[in-house]
CSV table of C-alpha atoms in Angstrom, one decimal:
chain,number,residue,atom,x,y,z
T,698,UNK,CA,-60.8,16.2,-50.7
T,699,UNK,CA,-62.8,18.5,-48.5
T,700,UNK,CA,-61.7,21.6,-49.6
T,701,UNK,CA,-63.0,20.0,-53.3
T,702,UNK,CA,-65.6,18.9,-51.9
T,703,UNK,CA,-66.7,22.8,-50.2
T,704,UNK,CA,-68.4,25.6,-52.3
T,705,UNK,CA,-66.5,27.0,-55.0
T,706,UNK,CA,-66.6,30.8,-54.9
T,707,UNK,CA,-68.6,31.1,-57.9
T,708,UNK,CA,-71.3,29.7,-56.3
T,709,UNK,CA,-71.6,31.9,-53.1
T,710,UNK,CA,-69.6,35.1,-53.3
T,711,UNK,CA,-71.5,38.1,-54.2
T,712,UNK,CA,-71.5,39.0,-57.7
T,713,UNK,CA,-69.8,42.7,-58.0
T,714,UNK,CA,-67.0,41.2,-56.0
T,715,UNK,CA,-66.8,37.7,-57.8
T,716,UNK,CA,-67.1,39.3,-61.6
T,717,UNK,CA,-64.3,42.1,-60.3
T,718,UNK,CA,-62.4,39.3,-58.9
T,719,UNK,CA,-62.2,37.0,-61.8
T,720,UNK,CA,-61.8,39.3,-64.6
T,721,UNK,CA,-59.3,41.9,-62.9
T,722,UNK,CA,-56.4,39.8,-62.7
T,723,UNK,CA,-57.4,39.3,-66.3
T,724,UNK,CA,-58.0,42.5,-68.1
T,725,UNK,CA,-54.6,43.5,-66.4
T,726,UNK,CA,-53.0,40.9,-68.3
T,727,UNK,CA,-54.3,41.3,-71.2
T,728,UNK,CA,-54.0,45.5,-70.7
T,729,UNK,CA,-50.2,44.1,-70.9
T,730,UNK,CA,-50.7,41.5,-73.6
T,731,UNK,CA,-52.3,45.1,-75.6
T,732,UNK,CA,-49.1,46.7,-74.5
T,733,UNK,CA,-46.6,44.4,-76.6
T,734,UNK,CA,-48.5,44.0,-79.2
T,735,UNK,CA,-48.6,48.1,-79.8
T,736,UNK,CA,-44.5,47.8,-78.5
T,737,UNK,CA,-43.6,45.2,-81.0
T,738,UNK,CA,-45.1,47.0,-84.2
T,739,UNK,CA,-43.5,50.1,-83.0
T,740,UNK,CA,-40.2,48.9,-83.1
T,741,UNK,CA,-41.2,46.7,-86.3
T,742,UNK,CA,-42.2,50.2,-88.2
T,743,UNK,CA,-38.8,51.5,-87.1
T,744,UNK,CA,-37.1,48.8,-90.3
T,745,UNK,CA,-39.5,50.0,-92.3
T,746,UNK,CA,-43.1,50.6,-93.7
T,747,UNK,CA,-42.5,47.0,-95.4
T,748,UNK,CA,-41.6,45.4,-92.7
T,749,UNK,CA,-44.6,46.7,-91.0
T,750,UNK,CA,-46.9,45.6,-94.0
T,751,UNK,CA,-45.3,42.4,-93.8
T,752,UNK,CA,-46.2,41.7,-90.3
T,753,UNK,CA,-50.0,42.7,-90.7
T,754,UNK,CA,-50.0,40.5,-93.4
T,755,UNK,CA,-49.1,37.5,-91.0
T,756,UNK,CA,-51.8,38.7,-88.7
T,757,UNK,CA,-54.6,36.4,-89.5
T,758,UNK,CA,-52.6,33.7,-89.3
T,759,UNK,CA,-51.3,34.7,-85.8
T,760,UNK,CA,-55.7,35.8,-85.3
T,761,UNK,CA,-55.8,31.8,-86.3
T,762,UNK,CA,-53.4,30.1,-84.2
T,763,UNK,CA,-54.8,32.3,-81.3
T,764,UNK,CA,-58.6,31.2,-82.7
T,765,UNK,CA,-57.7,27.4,-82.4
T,766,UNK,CA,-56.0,27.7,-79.4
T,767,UNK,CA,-58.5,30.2,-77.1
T,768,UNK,CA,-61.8,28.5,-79.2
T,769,UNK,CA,-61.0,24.8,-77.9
T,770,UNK,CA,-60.0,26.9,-74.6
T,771,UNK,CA,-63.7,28.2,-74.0
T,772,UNK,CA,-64.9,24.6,-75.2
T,773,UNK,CA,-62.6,23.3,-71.4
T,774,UNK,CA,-63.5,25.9,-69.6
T,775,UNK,CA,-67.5,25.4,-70.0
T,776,UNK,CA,-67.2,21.5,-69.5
T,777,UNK,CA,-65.1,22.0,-66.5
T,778,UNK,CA,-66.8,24.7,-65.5
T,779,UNK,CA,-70.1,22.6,-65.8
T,780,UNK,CA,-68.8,19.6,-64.3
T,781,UNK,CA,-67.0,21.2,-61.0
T,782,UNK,CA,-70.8,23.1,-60.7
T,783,UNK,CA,-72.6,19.4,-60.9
T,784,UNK,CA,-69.4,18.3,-58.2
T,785,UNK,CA,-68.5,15.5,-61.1
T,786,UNK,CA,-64.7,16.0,-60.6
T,787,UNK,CA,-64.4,12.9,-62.6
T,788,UNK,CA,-65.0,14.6,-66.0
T,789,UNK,CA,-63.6,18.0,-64.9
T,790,UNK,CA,-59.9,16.4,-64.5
T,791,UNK,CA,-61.0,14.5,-67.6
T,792,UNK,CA,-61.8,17.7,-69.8
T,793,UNK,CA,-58.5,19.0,-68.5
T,794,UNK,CA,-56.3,16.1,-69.7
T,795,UNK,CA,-58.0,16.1,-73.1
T,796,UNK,CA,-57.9,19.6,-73.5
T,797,UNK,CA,-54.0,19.4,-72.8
T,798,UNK,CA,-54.0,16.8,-75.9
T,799,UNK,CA,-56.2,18.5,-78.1
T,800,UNK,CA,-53.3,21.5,-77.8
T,801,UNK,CA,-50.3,19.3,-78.6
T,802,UNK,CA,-52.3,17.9,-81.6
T,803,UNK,CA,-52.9,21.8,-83.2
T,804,UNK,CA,-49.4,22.9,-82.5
T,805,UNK,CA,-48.3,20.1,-84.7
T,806,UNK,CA,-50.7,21.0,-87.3
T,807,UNK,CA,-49.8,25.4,-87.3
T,808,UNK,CA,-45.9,23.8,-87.4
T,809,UNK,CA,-46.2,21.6,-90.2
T,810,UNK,CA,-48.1,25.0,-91.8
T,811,UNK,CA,-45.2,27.1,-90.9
T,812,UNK,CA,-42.7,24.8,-92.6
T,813,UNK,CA,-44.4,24.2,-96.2
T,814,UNK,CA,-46.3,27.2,-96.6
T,815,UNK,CA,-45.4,30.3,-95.2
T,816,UNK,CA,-43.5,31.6,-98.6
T,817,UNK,CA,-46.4,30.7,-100.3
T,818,UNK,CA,-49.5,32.5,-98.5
T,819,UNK,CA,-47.5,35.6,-99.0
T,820,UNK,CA,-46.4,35.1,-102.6
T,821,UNK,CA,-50.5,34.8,-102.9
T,822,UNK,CA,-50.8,38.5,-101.3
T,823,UNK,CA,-47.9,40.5,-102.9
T,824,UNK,CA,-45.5,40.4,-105.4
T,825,UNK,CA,-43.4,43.1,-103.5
T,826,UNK,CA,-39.9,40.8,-103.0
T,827,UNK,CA,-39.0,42.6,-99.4
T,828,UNK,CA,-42.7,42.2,-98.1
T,829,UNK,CA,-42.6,38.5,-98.8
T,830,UNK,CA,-38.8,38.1,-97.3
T,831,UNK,CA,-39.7,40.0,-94.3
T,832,UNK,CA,-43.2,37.9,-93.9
T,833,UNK,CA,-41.9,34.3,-94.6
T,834,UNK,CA,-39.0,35.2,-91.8
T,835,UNK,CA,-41.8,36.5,-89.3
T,836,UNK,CA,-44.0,33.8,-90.3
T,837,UNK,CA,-42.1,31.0,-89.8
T,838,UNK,CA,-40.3,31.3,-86.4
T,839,UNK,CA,-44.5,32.4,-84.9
T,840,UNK,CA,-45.2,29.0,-86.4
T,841,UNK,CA,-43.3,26.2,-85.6
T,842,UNK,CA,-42.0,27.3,-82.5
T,843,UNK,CA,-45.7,27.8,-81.3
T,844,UNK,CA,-45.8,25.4,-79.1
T,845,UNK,CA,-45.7,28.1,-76.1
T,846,UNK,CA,-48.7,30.2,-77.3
T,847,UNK,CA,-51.0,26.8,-77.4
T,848,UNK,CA,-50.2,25.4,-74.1
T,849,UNK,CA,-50.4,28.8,-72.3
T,850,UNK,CA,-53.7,29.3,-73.4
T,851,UNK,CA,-54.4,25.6,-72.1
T,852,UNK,CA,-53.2,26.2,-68.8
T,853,UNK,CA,-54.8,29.4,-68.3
T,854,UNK,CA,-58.1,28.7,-68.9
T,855,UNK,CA,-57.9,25.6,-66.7
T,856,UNK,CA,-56.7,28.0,-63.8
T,857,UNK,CA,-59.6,30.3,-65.3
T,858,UNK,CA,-62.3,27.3,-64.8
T,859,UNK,CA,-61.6,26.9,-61.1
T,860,UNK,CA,-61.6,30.9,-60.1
T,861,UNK,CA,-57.4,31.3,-59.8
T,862,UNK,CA,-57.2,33.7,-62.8
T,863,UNK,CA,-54.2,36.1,-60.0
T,864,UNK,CA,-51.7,33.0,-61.7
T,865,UNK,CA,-53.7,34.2,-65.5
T,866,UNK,CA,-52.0,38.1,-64.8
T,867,UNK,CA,-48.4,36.3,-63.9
T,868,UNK,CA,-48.2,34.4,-66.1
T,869,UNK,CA,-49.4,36.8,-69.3
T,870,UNK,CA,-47.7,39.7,-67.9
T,871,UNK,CA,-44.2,38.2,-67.2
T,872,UNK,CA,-44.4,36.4,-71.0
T,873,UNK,CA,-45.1,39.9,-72.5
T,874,UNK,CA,-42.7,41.6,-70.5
T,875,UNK,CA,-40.0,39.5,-71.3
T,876,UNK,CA,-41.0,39.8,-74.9
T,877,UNK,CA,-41.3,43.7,-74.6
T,878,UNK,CA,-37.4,43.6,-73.0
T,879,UNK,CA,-36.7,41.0,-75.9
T,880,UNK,CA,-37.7,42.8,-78.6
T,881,UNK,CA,-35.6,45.7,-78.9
T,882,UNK,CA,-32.0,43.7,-78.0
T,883,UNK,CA,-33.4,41.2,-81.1
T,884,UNK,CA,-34.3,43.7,-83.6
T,885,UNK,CA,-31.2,45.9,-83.3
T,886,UNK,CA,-28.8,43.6,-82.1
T,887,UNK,CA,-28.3,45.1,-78.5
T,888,UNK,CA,-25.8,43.5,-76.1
T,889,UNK,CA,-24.1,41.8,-78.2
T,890,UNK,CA,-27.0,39.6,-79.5
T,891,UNK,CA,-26.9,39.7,-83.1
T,892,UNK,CA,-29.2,42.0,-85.5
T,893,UNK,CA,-32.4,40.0,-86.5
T,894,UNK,CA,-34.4,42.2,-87.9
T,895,UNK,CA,-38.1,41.1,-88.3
T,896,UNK,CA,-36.9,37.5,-87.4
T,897,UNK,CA,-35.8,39.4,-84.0
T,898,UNK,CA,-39.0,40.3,-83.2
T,899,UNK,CA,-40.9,37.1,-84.0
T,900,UNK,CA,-38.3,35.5,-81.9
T,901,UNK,CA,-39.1,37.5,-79.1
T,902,UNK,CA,-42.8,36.8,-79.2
T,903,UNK,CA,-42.0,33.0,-79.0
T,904,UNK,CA,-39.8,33.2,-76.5
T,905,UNK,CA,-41.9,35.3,-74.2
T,906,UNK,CA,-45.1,32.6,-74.7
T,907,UNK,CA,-42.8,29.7,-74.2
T,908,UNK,CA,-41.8,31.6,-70.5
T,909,UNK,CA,-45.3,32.1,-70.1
T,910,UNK,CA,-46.4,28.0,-71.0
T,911,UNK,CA,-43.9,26.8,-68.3
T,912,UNK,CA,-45.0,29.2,-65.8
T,913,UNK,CA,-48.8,28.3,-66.4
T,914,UNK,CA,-48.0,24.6,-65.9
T,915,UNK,CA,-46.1,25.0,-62.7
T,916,UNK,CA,-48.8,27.1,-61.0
T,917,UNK,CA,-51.5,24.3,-62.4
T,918,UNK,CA,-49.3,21.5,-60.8
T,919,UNK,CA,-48.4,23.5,-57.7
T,920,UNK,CA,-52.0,25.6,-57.2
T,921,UNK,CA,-54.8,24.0,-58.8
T,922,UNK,CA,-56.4,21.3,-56.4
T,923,UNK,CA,-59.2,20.7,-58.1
T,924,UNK,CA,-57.8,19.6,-61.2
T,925,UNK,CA,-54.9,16.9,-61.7
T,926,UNK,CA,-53.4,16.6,-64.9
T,927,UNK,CA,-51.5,12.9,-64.9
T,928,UNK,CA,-49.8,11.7,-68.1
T,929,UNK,CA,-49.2,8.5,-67.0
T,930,UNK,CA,-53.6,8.3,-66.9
T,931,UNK,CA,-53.9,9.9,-69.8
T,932,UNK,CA,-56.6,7.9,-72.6
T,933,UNK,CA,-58.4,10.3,-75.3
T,934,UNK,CA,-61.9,9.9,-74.4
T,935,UNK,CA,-63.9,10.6,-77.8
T,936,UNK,CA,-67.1,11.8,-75.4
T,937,UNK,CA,-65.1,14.3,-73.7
T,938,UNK,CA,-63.5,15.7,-76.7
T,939,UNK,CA,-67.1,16.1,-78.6
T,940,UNK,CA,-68.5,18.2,-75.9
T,941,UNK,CA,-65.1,20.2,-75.8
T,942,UNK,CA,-65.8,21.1,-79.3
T,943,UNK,CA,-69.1,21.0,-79.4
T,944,UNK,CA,-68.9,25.0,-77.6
T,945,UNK,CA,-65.0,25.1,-78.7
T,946,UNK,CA,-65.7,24.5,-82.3
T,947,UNK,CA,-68.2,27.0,-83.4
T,948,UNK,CA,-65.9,29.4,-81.3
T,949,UNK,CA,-62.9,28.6,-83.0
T,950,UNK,CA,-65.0,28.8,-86.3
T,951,UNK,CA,-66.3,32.3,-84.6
T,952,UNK,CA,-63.0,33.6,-84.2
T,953,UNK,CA,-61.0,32.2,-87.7
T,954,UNK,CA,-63.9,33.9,-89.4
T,955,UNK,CA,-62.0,37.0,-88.1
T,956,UNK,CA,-58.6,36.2,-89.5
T,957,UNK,CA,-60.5,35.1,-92.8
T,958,UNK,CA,-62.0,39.0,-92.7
T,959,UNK,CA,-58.6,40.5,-92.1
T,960,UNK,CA,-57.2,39.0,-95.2
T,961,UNK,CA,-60.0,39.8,-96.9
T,962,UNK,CA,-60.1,43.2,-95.9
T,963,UNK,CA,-56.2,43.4,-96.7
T,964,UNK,CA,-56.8,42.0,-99.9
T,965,UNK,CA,-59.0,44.7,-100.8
T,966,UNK,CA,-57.1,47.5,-99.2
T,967,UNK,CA,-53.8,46.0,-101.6
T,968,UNK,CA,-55.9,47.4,-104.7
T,969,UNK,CA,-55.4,51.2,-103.2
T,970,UNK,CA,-52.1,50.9,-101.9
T,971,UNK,CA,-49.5,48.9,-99.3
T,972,UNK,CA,-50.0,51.7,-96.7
T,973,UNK,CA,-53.5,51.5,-96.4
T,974,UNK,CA,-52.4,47.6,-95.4
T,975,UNK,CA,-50.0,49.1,-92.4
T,976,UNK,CA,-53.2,51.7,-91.4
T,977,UNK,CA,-55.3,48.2,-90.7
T,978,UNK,CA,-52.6,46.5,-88.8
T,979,UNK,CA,-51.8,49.4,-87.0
T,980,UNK,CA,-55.6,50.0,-85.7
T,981,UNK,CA,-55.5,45.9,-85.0
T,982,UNK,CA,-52.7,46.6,-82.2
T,983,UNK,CA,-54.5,50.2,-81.0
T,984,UNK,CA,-57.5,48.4,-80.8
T,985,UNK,CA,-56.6,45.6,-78.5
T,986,UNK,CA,-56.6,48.3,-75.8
T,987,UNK,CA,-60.0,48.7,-76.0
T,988,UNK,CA,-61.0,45.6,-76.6
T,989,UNK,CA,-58.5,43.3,-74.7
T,990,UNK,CA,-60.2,43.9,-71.9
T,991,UNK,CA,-63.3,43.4,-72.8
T,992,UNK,CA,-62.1,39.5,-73.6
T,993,UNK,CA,-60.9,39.7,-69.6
T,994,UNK,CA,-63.9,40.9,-68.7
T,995,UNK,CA,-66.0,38.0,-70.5
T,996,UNK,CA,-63.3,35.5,-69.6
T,997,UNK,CA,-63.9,36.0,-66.2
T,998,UNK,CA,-67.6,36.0,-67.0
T,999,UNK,CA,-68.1,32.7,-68.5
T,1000,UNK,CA,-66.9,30.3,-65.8
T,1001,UNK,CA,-69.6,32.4,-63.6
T,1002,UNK,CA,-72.2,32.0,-65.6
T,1003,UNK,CA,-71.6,28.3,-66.4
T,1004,UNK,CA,-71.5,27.2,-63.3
T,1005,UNK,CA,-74.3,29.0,-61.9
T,1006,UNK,CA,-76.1,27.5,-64.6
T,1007,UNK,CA,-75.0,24.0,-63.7
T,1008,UNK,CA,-75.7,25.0,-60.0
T,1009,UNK,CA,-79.3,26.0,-61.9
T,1010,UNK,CA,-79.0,29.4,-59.9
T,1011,UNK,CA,-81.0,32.0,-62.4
T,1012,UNK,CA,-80.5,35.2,-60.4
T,1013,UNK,CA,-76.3,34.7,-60.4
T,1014,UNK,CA,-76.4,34.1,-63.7
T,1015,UNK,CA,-78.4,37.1,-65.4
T,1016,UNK,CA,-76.7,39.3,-62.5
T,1017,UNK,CA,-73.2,38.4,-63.9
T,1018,UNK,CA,-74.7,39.2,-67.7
T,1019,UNK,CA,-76.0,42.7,-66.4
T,1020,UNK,CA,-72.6,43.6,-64.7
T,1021,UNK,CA,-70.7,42.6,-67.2
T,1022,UNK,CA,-72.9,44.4,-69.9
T,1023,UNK,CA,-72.4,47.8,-68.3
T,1024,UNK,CA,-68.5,47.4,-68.1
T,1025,UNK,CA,-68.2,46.3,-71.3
T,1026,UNK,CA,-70.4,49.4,-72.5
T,1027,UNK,CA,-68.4,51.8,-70.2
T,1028,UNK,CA,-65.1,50.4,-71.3
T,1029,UNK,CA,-65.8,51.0,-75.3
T,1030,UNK,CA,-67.1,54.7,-74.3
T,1031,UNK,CA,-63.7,55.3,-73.5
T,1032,UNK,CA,-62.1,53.7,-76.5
T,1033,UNK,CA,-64.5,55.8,-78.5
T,1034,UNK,CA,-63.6,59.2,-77.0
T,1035,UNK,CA,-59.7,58.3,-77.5
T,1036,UNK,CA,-60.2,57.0,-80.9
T,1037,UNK,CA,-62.3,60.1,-81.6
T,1038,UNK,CA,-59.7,62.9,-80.2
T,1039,UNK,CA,-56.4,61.9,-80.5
T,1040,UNK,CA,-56.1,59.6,-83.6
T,1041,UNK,CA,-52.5,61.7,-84.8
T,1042,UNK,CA,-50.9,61.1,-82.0
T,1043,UNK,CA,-52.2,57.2,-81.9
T,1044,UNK,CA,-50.4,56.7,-85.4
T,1045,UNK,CA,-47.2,58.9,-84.5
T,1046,UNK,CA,-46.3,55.8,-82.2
T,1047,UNK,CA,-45.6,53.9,-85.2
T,1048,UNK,CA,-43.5,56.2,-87.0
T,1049,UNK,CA,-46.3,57.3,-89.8
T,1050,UNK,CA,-45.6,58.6,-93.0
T,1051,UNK,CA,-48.0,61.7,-94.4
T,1052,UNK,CA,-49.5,59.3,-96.3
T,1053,UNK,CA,-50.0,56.8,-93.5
T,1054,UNK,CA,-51.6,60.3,-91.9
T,1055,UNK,CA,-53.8,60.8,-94.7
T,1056,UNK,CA,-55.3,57.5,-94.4
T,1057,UNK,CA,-54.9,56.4,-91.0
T,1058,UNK,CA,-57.0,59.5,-89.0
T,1059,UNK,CA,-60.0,59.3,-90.8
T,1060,UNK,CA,-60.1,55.4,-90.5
T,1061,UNK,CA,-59.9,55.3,-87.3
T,1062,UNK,CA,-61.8,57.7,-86.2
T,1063,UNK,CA,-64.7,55.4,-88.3
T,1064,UNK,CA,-63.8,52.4,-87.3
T,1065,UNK,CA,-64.0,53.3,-83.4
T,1066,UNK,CA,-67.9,54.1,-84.0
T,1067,UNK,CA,-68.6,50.4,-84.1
T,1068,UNK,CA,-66.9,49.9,-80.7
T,1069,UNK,CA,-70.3,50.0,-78.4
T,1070,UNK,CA,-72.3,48.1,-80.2
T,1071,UNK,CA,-69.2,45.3,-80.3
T,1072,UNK,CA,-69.1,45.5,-76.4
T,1073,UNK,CA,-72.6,44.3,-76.3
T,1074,UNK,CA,-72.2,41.8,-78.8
T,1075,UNK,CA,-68.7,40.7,-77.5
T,1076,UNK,CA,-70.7,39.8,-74.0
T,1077,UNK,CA,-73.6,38.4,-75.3
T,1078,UNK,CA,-71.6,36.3,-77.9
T,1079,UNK,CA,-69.5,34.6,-74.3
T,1080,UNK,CA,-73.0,34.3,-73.0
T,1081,UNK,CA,-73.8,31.9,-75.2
T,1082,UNK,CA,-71.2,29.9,-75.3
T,1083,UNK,CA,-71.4,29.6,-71.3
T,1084,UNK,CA,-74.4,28.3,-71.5
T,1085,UNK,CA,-73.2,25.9,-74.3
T,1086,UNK,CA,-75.4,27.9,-77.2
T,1087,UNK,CA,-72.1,28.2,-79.4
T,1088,UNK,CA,-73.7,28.1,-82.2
T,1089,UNK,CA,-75.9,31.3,-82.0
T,1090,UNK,CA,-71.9,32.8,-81.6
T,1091,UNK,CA,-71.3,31.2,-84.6
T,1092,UNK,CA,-73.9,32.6,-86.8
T,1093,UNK,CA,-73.3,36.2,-85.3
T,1094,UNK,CA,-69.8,35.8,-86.3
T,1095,UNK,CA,-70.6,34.8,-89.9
T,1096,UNK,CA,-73.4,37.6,-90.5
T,1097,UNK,CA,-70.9,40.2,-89.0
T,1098,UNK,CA,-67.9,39.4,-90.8
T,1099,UNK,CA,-68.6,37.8,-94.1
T,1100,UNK,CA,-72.0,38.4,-94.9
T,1101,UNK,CA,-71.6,41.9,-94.5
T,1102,UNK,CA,-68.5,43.2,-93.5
T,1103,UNK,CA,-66.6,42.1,-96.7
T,1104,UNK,CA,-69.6,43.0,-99.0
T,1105,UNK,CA,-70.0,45.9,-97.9
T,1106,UNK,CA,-66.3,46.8,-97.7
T,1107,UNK,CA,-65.5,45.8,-101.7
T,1108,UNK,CA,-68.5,47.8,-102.7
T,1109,UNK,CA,-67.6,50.7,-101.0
T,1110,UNK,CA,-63.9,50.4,-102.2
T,1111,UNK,CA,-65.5,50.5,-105.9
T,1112,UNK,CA,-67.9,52.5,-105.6
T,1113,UNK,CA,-66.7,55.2,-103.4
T,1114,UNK,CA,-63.2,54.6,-102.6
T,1115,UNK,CA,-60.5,54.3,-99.3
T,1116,UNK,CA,-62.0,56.3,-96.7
T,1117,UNK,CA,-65.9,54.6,-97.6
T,1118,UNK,CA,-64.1,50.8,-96.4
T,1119,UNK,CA,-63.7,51.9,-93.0
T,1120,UNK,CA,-67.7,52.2,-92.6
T,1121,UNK,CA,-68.4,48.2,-93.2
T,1122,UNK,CA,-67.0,48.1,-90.0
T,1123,UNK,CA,-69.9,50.3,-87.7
T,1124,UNK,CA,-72.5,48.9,-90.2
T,1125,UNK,CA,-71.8,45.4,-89.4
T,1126,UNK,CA,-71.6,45.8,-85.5
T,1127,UNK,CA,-75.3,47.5,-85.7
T,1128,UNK,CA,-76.4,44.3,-87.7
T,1129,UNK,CA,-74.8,42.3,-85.6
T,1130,UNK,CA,-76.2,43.6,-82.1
T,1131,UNK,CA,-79.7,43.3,-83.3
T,1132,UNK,CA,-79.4,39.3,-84.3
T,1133,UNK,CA,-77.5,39.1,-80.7
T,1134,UNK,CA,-80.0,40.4,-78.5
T,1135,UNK,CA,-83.0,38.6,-80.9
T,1136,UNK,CA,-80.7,35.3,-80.2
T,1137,UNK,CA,-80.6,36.0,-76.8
T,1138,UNK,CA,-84.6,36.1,-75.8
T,1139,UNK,CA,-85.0,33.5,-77.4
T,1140,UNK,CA,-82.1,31.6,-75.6
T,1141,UNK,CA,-83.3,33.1,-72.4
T,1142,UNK,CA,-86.6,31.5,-72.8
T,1143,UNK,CA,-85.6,28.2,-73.4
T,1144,UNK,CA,-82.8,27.6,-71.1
T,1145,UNK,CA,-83.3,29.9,-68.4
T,1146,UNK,CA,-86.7,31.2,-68.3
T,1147,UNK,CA,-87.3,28.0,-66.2
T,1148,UNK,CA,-84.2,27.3,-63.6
């Protein structure tokens, strides 16, 4: 109890070192998390262009399962955050038990999905027969045997909240790893294993988070003193699952706004054709290299800033924001220049057709101007929900990817045609900065202005 009882680190240790420190082990796992993704639709495209098409059309409900999961996620690690700042260890092994239910209970609900509906949202898409056979496979097995993806996220972020974010990297890297290894044998039917096809590679993904889920839970039992989770204790509490949400919930409705924009923005790329579908999913798995570890970078931050901010410390806190601004700007410089220079040899990893040439180099090289003005947004968007402000997320999410990105988008794909689309995307990060750094004064004023 005294070694609960002493400082935590984010309370005391120098901020370059603390920020590094937290988010490293991070970005390096989610640098590898990037790395599957781009390895499993690599070996997807080898089936097929359709079989490609059909997995980025299962994207946004993958984007959703992660939303739910990683939204009620940041909702844990602010209370418990919060809480182990304030030294009320009560309510942080409290938010930790709830947050473990509050998993369980959306797995159920993404499985039951899964089940009854996963013909049907791609029968709403396409009427191309091998798309939807390929999709429904895929879509089913990432479903109901999701059970992996939610609890690792659980786990995670309650090693996250209390600084031990090394276990984060293990644990993310060995479930993609194993996944990467997995996916290949699966697909093709290497030793021995039977030929899957796209099933193969869903299989892999599941079985690579499920690894991950048990690993996360035995360095929480074995490494995590300040937090006990106990079945056996185990009551819902209604309080501490209303201020779980009340961050979590505008993040998860923050983040399913994105899946709702991808199939918006697939149904409109449909009306050119299937391969303009395949160019968006492909820039989705490019672009989690840029911006994967932005996400570590802001997961590390947000555990500092909350509980500097329930320590009532000022100068930690806009210290942290500062850092963490400038990597985040640096980082998407370097995205910029890569999207920029060497977008033909980006989609040659992913086996692309002259048409899928055509249409891929100029959109990406588009797209990739937004990525600056996302890293700022991106940061100031965790901000907020640090400091429990997740609404102000919430409306920066809906301006940005509804009000203007799909607008914009359809207009430009009748007015102008493909190659227009791709510019909704820089017009609605520059829309989007603006209302973040307006939102963030006036935040500033009223909850920090005066610690």
């Amino acid at each position: 109890m005294e070694e609960v009882q002493q400082e935590n680190k984010m309370g005391v240790m120098p901020i370059n070192r603390l920020l590094i420190t937290m988010s490293l082990p991070m970005v390096i796992s989610m640098l590898v998390q990037a790395l599957y993704n781009v390895v499993d639709s690599m070996f997807v495209a080898m089936i097929g262009e359709d079989a490609l098409t059909a997995v980025s059309l299962a994207f946004p409900i993958q984007s959703l399962m992660i939303a739910v999961s990683t939204g009620t996620g940041v909702g844990i690690n602010a209370l418990l955050s919060r809480s182990l700042g304030e030294k009320n260890f009560k309510e942080a092994n409290r938010a930790a038990n709830n947050g473990v239910f509050l998993g369980i209970l959306s797995y159920l609900a993404f499985a039951l999905f899964g089940i009854f509906f996963s013909r049907i949202f791609f029968e709403t898409q396409t009427n191309d027969a091998q798309i939807i056979q390929y999709g429904t496979e895929y879509l089913m097995i990432c479903t109901i045997f999701s059970l992996g993806i939610f609890m690792q996220i659980t786990f995670e972020r309650l090693m996250q909240s209390t600084g031990r974010t090394i276990y984060n990297m293990i644990t993310q890297g060995t479930g993609a790893v194993i996944n990467i290894v997995l996916d290949p044998i699966l697909i093709f039917g290497l030793l021995g294993f039977p030929k899957m096809g796209v099933a193969g590679a869903a299989a892999a993904t599941v079985i690579g988070q499920t690894v991950s889920m048990l690993m996360s839970f035995y360095f929480n039992e074995k490494k995590n003193v300040e937090i006990k989770l106990r079945v056996r204790e185990f009551r819902p509490n209604a309080k501490t699952i209303r201020n779980i949400y009340a961050v979590g919930f505008p993040s998860i409705i923050m983040q399913s706004i994105s899946s709702v924009m991808t199939f918006g923005v697939n149904k409109i790329l449909l009306m050119f054709s299937s391969t303009a579908v395949s160019v968006f999913g492909v820039y989705f798995k490019l672009q989690s290299f840029i911006f994967m570890p932005i996400f570590g970078l802001n997961n590390g931050m947000v555990p500092i800033v909350a509980y500097n901010y329930g320590a009532r410390n000022k100068k930690r806190i806009m210290d942290t924001v500062k850092l963490s601004t400038i990597l985040a700007v640096g980082i998407m410089l370097v995205g910029v220049f890569i999207f920029e220079v060497f977008p033909e040899q980006l989609l040659k990893l992913f086996n692309a057709s002259e048409q899928m040439m055509q249409i891929g180099v100029p959109a990406l090289r588009i797209i990739s101007l937004s990525f600056v003005f996302a890293g700022v947004s991106i940061t100031v968007v965790s901000v907020f929900q640090a400091l429990g402000n997740g609404i102000y997320s919430l409306i920066i999410s809906i301006v940005r990817q509804l009000v203007i990105i799909l607008p914009v988008a359809y207009l430009f794909a009748k007015m102008i045609g493909l190659d227009a689309v791709w510019f909704a995307f820089p017009i609605s990060e520059i829309a989007s900065i603006l209302m973040a750094l307006l939102m963030f004064r006036h935040m500033y004023r009223q909850k920090l202005a005066d610690l």
